[in-house]
CSV table of C-alpha atoms in Angstrom, one decimal:
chain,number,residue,atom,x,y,z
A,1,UNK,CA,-117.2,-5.7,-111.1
A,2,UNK,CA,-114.5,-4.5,-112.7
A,3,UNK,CA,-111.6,-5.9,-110.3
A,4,UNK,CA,-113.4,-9.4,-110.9
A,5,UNK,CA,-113.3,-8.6,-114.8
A,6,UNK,CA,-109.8,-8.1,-114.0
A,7,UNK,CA,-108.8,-11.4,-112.3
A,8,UNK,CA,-110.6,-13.3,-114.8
A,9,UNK,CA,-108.4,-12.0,-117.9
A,10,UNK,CA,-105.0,-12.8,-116.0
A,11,UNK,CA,-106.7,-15.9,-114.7
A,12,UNK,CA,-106.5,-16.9,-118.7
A,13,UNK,CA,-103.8,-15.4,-120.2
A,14,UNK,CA,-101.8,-17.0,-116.3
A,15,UNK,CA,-103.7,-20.4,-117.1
A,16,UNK,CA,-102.6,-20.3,-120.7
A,17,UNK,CA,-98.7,-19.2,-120.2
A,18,UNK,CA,-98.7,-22.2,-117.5
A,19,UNK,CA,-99.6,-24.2,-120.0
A,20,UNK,CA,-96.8,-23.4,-122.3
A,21,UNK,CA,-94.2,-23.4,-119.7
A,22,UNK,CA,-95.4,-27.1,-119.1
A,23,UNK,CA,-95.2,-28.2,-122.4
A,24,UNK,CA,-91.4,-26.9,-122.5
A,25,UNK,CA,-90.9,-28.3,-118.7
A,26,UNK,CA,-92.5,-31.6,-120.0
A,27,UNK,CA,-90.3,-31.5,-123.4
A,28,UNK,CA,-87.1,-30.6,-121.7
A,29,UNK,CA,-87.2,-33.2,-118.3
A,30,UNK,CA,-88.0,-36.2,-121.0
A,31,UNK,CA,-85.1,-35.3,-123.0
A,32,UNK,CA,-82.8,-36.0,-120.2
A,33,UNK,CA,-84.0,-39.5,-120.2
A,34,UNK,CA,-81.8,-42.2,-121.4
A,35,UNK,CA,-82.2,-43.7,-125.5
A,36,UNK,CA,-84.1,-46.0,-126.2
A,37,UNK,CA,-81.5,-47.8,-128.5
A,38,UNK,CA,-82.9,-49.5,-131.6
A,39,UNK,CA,-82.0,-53.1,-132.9
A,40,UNK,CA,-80.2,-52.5,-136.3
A,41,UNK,CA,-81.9,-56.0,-138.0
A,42,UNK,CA,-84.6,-53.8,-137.9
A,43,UNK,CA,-83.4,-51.8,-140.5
A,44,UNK,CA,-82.5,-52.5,-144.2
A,45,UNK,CA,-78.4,-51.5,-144.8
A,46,UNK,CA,-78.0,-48.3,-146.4
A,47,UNK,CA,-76.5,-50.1,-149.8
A,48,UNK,CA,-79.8,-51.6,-149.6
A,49,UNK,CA,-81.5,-49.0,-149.8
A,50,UNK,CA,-82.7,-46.7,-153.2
A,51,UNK,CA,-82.3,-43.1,-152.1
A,52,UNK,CA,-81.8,-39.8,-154.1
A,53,UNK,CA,-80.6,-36.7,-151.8
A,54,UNK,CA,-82.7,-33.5,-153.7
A,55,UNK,CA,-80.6,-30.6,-153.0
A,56,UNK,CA,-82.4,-27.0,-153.8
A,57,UNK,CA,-79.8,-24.2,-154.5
A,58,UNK,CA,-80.8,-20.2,-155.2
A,59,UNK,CA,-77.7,-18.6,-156.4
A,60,UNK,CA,-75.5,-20.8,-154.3
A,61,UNK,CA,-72.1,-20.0,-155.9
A,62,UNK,CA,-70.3,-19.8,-152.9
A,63,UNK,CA,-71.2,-22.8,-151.1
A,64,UNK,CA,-72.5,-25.5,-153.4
A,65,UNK,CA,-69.0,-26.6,-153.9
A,66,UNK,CA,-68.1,-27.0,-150.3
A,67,UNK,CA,-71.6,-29.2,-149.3
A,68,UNK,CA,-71.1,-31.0,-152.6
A,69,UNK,CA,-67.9,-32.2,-152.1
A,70,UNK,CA,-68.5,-33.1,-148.9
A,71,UNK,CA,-71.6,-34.8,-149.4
A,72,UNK,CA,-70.1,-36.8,-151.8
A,73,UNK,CA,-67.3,-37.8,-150.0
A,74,UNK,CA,-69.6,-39.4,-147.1
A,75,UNK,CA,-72.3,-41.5,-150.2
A,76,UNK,CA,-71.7,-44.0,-151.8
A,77,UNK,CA,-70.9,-43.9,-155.2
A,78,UNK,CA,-74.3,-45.3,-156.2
A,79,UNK,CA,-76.4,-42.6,-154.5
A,80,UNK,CA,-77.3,-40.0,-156.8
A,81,UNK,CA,-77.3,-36.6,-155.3
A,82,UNK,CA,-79.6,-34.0,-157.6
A,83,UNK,CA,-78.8,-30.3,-157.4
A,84,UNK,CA,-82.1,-28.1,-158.9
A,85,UNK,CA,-80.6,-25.2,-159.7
A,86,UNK,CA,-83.5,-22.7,-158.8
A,87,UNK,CA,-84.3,-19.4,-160.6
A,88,UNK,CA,-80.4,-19.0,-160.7
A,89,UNK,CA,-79.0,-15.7,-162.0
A,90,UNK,CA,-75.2,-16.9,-161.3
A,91,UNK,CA,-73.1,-19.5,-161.8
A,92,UNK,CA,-74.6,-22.3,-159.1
A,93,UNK,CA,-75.7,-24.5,-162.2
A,94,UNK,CA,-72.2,-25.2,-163.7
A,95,UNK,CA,-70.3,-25.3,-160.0
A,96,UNK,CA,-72.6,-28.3,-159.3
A,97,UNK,CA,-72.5,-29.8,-162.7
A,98,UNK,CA,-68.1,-29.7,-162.2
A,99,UNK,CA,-68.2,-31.8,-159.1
A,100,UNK,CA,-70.2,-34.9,-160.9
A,101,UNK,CA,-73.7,-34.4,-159.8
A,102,UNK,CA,-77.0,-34.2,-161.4
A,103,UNK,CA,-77.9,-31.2,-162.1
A,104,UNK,CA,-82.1,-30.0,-163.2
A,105,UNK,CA,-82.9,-26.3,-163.6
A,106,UNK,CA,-85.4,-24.4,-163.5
A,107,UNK,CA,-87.0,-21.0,-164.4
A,108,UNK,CA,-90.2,-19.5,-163.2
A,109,UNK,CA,-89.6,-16.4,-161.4
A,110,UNK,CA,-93.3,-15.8,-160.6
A,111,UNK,CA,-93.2,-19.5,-158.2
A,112,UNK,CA,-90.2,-18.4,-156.2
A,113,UNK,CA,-89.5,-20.7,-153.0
A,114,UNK,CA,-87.7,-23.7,-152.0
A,115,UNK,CA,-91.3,-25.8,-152.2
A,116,UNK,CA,-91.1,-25.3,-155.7
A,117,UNK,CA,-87.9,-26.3,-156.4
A,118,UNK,CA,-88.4,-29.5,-154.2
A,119,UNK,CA,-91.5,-30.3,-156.1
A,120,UNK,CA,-89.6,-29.6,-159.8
A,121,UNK,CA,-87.1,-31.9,-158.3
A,122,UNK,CA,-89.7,-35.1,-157.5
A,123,UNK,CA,-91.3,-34.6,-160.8
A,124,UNK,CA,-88.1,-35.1,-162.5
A,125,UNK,CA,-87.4,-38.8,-160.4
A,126,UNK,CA,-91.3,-39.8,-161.0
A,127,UNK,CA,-90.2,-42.3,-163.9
A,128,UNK,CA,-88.1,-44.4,-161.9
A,129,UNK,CA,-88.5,-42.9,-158.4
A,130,UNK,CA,-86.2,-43.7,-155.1
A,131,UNK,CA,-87.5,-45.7,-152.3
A,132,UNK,CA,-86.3,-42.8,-150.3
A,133,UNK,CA,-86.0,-39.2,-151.0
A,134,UNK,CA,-83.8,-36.8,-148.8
A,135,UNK,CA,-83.8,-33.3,-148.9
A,136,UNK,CA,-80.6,-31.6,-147.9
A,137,UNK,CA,-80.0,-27.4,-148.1
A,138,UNK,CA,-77.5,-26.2,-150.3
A,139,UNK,CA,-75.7,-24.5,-147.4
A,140,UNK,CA,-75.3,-27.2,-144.6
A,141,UNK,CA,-72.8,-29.6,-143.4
A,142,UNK,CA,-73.9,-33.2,-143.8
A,143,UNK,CA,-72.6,-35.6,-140.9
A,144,UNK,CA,-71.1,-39.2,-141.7
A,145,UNK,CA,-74.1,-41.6,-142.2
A,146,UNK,CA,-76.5,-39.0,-141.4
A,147,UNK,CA,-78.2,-39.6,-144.8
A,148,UNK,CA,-78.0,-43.6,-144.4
A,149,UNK,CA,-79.5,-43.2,-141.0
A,150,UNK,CA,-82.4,-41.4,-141.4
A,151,UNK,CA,-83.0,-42.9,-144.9
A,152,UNK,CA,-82.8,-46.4,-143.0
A,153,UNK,CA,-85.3,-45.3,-140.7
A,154,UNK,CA,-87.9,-43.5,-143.2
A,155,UNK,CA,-88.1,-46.9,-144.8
A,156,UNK,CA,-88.3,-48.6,-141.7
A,157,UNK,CA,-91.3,-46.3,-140.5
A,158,UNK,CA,-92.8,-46.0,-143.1
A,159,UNK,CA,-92.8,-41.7,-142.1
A,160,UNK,CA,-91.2,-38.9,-142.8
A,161,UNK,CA,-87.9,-38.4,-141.0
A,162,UNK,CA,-86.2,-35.2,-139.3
A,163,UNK,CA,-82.4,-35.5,-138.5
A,164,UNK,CA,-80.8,-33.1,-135.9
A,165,UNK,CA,-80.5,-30.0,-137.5
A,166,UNK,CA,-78.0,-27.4,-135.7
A,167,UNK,CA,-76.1,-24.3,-136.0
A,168,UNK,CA,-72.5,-24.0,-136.3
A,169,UNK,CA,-70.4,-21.6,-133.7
A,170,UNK,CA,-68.3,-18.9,-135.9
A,171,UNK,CA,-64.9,-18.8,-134.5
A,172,UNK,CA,-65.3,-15.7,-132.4
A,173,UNK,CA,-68.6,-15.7,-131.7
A,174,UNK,CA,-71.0,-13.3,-130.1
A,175,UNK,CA,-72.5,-13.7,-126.7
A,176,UNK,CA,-76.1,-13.0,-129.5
A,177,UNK,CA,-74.8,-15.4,-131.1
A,178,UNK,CA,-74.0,-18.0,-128.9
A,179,UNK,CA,-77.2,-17.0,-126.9
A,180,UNK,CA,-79.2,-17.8,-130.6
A,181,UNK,CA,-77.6,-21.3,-131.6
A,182,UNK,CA,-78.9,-22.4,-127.6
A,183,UNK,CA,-82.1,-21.0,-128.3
A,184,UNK,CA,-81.8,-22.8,-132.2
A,185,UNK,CA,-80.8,-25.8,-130.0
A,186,UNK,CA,-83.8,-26.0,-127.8
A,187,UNK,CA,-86.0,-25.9,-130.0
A,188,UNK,CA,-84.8,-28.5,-133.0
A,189,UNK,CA,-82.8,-31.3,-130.7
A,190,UNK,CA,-84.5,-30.3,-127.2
A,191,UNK,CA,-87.7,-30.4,-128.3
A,192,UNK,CA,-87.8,-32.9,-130.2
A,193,UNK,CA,-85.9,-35.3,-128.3
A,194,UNK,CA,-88.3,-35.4,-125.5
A,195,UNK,CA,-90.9,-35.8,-127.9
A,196,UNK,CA,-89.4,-38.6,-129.2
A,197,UNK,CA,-88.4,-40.2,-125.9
A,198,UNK,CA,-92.1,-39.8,-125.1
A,199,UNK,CA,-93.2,-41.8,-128.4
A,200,UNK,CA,-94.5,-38.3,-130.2
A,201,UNK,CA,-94.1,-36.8,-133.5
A,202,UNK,CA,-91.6,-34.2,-134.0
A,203,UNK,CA,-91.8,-30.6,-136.6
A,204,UNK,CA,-89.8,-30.9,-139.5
A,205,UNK,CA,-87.2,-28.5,-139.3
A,206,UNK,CA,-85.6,-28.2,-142.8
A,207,UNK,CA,-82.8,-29.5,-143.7
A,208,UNK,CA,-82.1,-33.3,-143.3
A,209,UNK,CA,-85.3,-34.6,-143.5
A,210,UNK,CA,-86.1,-38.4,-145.6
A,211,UNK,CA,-89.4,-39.0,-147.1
A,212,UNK,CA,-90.4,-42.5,-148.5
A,213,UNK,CA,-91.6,-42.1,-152.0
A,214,UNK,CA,-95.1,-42.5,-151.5
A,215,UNK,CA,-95.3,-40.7,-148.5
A,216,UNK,CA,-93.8,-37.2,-149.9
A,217,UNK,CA,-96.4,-37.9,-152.9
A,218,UNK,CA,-99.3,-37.9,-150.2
A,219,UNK,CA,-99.0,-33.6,-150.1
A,220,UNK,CA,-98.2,-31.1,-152.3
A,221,UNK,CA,-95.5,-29.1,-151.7
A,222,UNK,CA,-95.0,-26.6,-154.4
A,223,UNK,CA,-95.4,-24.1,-152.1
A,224,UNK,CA,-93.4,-19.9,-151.7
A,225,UNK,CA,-94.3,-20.6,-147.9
A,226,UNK,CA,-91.2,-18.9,-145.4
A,227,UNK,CA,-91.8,-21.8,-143.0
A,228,UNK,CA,-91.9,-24.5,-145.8
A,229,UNK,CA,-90.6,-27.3,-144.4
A,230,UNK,CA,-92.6,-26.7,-140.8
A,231,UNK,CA,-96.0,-26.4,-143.2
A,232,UNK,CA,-95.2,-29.7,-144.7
A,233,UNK,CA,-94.8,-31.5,-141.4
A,234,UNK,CA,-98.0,-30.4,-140.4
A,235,UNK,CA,-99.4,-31.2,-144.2
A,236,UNK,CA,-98.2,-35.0,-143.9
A,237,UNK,CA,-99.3,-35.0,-140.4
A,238,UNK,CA,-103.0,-34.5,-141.3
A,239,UNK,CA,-102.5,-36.5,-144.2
A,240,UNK,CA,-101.5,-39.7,-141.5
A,241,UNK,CA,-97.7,-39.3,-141.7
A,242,UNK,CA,-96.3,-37.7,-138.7
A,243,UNK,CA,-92.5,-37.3,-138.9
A,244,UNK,CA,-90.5,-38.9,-136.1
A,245,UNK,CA,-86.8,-37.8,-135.0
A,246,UNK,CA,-83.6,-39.2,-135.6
A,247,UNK,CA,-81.3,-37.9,-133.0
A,248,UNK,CA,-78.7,-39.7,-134.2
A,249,UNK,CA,-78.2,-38.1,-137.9
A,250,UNK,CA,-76.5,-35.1,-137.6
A,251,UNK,CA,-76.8,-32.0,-140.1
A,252,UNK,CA,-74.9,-28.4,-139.5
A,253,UNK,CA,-76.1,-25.0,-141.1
A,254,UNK,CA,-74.3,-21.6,-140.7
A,255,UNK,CA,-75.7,-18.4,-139.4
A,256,UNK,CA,-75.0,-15.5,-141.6
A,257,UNK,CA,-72.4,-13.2,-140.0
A,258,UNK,CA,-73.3,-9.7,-141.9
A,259,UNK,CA,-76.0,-8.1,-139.1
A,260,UNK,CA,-78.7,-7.3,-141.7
A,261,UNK,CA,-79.0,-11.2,-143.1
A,262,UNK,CA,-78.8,-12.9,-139.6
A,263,UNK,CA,-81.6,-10.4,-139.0
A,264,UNK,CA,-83.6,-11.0,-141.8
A,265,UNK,CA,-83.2,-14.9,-141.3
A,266,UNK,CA,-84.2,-14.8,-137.8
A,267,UNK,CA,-87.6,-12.3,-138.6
A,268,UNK,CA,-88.5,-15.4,-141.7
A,269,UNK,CA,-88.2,-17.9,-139.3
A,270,UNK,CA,-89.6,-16.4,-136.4
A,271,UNK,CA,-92.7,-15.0,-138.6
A,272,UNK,CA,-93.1,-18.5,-140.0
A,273,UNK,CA,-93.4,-20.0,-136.8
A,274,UNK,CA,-96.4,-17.4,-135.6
A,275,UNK,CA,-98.6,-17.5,-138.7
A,276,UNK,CA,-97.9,-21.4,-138.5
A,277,UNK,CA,-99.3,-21.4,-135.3
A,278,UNK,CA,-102.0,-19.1,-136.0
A,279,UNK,CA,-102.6,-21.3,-139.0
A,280,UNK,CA,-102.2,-25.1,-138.1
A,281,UNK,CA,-102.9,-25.1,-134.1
A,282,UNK,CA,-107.0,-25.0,-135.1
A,283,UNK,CA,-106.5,-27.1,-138.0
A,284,UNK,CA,-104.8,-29.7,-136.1
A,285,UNK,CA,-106.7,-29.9,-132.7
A,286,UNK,CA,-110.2,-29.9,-134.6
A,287,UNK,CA,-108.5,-33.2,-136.9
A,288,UNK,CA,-107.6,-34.5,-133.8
A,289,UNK,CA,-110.7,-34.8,-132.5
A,290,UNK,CA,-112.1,-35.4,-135.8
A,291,UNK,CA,-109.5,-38.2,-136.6
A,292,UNK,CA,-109.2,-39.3,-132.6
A,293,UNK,CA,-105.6,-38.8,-132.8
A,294,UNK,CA,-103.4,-37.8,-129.8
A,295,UNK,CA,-100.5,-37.3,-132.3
A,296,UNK,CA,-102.3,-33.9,-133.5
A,297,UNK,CA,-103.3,-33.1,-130.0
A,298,UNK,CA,-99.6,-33.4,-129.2
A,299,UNK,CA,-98.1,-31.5,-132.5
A,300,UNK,CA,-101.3,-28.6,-131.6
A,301,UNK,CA,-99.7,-28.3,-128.2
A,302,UNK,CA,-96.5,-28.5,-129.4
A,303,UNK,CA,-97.0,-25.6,-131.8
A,304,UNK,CA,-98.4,-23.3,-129.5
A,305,UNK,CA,-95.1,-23.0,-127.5
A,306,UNK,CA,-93.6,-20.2,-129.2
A,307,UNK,CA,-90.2,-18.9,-129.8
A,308,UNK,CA,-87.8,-19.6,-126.6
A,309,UNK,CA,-87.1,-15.6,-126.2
A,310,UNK,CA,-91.1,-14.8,-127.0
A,311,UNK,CA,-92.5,-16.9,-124.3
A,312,UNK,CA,-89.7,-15.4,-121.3
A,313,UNK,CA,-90.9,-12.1,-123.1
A,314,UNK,CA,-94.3,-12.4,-122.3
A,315,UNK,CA,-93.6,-14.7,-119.0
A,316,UNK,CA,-91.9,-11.5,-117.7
A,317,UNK,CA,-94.1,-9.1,-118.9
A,318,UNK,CA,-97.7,-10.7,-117.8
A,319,UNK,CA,-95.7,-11.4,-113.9
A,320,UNK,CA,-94.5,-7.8,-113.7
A,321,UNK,CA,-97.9,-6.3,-114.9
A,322,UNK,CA,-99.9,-9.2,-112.5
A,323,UNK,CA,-97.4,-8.3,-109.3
A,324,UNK,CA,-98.4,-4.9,-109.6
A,325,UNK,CA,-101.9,-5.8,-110.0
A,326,UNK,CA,-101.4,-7.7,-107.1
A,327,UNK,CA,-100.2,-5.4,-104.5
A,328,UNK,CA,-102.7,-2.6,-105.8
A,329,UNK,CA,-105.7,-4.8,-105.9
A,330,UNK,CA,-105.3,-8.0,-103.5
A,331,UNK,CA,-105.9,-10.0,-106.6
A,332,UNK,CA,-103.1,-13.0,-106.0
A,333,UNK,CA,-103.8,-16.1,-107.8
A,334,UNK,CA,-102.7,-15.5,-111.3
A,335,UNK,CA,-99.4,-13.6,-109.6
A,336,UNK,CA,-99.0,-17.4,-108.3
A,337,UNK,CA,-99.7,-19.2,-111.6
A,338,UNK,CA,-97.6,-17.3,-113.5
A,339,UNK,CA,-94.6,-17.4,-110.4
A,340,UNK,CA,-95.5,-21.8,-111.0
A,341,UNK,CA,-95.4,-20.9,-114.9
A,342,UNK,CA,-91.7,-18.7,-114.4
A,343,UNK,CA,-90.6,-22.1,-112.1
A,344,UNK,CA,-90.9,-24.1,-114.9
A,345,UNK,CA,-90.0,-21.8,-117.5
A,346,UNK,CA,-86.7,-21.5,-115.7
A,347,UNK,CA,-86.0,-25.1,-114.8
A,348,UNK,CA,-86.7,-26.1,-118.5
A,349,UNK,CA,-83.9,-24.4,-119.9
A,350,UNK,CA,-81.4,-24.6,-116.8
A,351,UNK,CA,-81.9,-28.2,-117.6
A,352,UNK,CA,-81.8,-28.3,-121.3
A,353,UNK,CA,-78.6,-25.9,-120.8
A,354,UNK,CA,-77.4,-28.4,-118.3
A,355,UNK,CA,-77.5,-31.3,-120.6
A,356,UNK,CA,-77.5,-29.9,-124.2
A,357,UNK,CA,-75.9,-26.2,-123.9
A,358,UNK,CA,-73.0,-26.1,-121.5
A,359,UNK,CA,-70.4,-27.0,-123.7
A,360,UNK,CA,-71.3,-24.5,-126.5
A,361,UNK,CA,-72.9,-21.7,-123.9
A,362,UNK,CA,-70.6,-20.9,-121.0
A,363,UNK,CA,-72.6,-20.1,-117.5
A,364,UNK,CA,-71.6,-16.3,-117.4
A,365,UNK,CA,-73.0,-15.8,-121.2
A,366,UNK,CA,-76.5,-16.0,-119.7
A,367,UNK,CA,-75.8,-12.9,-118.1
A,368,UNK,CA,-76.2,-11.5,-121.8
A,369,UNK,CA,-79.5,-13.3,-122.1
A,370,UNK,CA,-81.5,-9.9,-121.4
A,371,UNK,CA,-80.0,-8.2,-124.0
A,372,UNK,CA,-81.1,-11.1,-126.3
A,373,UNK,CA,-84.6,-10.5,-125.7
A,374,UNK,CA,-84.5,-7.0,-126.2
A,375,UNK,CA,-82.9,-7.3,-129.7
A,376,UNK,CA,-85.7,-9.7,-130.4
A,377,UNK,CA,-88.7,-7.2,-129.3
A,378,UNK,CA,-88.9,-5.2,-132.5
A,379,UNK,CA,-88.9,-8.4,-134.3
A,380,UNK,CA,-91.9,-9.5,-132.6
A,381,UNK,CA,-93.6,-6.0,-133.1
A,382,UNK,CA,-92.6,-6.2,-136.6
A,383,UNK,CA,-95.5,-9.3,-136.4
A,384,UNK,CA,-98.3,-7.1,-135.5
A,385,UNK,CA,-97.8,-3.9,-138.0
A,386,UNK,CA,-95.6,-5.5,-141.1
A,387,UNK,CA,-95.4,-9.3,-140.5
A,388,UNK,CA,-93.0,-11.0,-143.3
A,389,UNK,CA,-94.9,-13.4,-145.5
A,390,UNK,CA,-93.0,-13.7,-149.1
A,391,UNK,CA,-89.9,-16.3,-149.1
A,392,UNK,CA,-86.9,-14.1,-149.1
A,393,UNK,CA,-83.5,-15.9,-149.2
A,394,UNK,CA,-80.7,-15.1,-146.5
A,395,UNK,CA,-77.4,-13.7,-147.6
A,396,UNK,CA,-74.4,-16.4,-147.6
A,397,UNK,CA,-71.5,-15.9,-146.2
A,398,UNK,CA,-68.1,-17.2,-148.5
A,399,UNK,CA,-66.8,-20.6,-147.4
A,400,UNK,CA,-63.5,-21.7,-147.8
A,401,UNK,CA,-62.7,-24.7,-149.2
């Protein structure tokens, strides 16, 4: 009785691990498909188009300059670019306000979070609003067109818009590093990308994402959430909105070198992520029954696939623990699911590495992969005993400009 109580709870927890390693297998193999390449008389031109760029800064002294200048130097002159200066206690305010931008503030220390700037921000362009609204981070580097291109296709779609959002190499990175941008790459070009190939909705990731007017008015998104921009994906998604890709648009963000704030990045995001799934994979697959939407189905399935070094973490853990039960008990089927599940947990990445990674992620750095997952383990326990749930900004580094 009890070895069949046994083979029934790692019959599950096998079942439900293969069915993670196939979304990932499915995400990854479709990515490697070809474009689909899109007529440009579909789109309006970019002069054509009415778009403000909302830019939310929290004490941002050291690199508002840098992503202002460059923004600017990649707009035209008739886009307005709007810094809200959030709950700043230095000098981000005047910095912006030197290089020729708008420039709102605001104070209310007891609504901290980058929702609530955003949200300040729309209120201040509701009396003569944009046809398109793009957020952009305070510490990212913008791409030429990046902004016309997925402002062009927000108004084209009539949805919200994600541009490829990626992580810059320092220049002596790592092998953490480089191990983290790969992992950062799988799962916001990847992932996405095979979603999109497949006609799918993808997460919104953060920065570079374009909202037509009425669509970002659909939600409300004053919001001290961590994973703020991931919640509001899901929030226009139920609301009949789901965001779509734009591989093409490219937008760069910086990991923080100092240990303690790449640390404390890493634990927002990756906490984010778990309470958003704990959070939106009910809400969405009961609305997608409700609704009878496969786009929900899709963005439930999506969000149960969790972090990259979380799901090898348990992949190896379950098959080690399963093997053992195997050769003590005779029980042998979920050992086998779970050596399927480990196939194409492993093709998945040796192909998204193959395609996406090799440039940035040299073969013999995946020896250090290991030691990458062990570094991540406390983070994970961190979840269960003293999860992080207030918005906490990340250190920035200095740029130089």
């Amino acid at each position: 009785m009890i070895i069949g109580f046994l083979n029934s709870v790692l019959l599950v927890i096998a079942g439900g691990l293969f069915i993670l390693c196939s979304i990932l297998f499915i995400e990854s193999i479709t990515a490697l498909l070809p474009v689909i390449p899109v007529r440009n008389n579909q789109w309006k031109q970019a002069k054509d188009i009415n778009f403000t760029v909302l830019i939310p800064a929290h004490n941002e002294e050291l690199v508002i300059r840098s992503t202002l200048e460059d923004l600017k130097a990649k707009l035209n002159n008739s886009q307005d670019i709007v810094v809200i200066a959030d709950n700043c206690t230095d000098a981000t305010a005047e910095i912006a306000r030197s290089t020729g931008v708008k420039v709102i503030e605001r104070k209310n220390p007891n609504l901290r979070g980058k929702g609530y700037a955003l949200d300040y921000g729309l209120n201040y362009l509701e009396s003569q609003p944009p046809d398109v609204v793009v957020f952009v981070d305070a510490d990212c580097l913008v791409a030429k067109d990046a902004v016309e291109r997925v402002a062009q296709k927000a108004l084209a779609t009539g949805k919200p818009v994600q541009a490829t959002y990626l992580i810059a190499k320092s220049n002596n990175p790592s092998p953490k590093a480089l191990i983290s941008a790969f992992a950062f790459k799988v799962k916001n070009l990847v992932r996405p990308y095979g979603l999109s190939q497949l006609g799918q909705p993808c997460l919104l990731t953060g920065t570079g994402m374009a909202f037509p007017w009425e669509v970002i008015n659909s939600v409300d998104i004053a919001s001290g959430d961590i994973v703020e921009d991931m919640k509001l994906g899901f929030d226009l998604s139920l609301a009949g909105y789901p965001a779509v890709f734009c591989p093409q648009s490219n937008v760069t963000g910086y990991l923080p070198q100092e240990v303690q704030a790449a640390r404390g990045q890493r634990t927002r995001w990756e906490h984010g992520h778990l309470q958003t799934l704990l959070t939106y994979v009910p809400l969405l697959s009961k609305e997608a029954v409700k609704q009878r939407r496969l786009d929900l189905l899709v963005s439930a399935l999506d969000l149960c696939v969790p972090p990259l070094s979380l799901l090898v973490i348990a992949w190896l853990g379950m098959t080690i623990f399963s093997l053992i039960t195997s050769l003590l008990l005779g029980i042998w089927l979920p050992t086998i699911i779970l050596g399927l599940a480990g196939s194409l947990l492993f093709v998945a990445i040796i192909s998204a590495w193959a395609k996406f990674g090799r440039s940035d992620l040299p073969l013999f750095q995946l020896l250090s992969v290991p030691f990458y997952i062990l570094w991540k383990i406390p983070l994970y326990f961190q979840f269960l005993v003293k999860r992080q749930k207030a918005w906490v900004r990340t250190q920035r580094d200095s740029v130089n400009t």
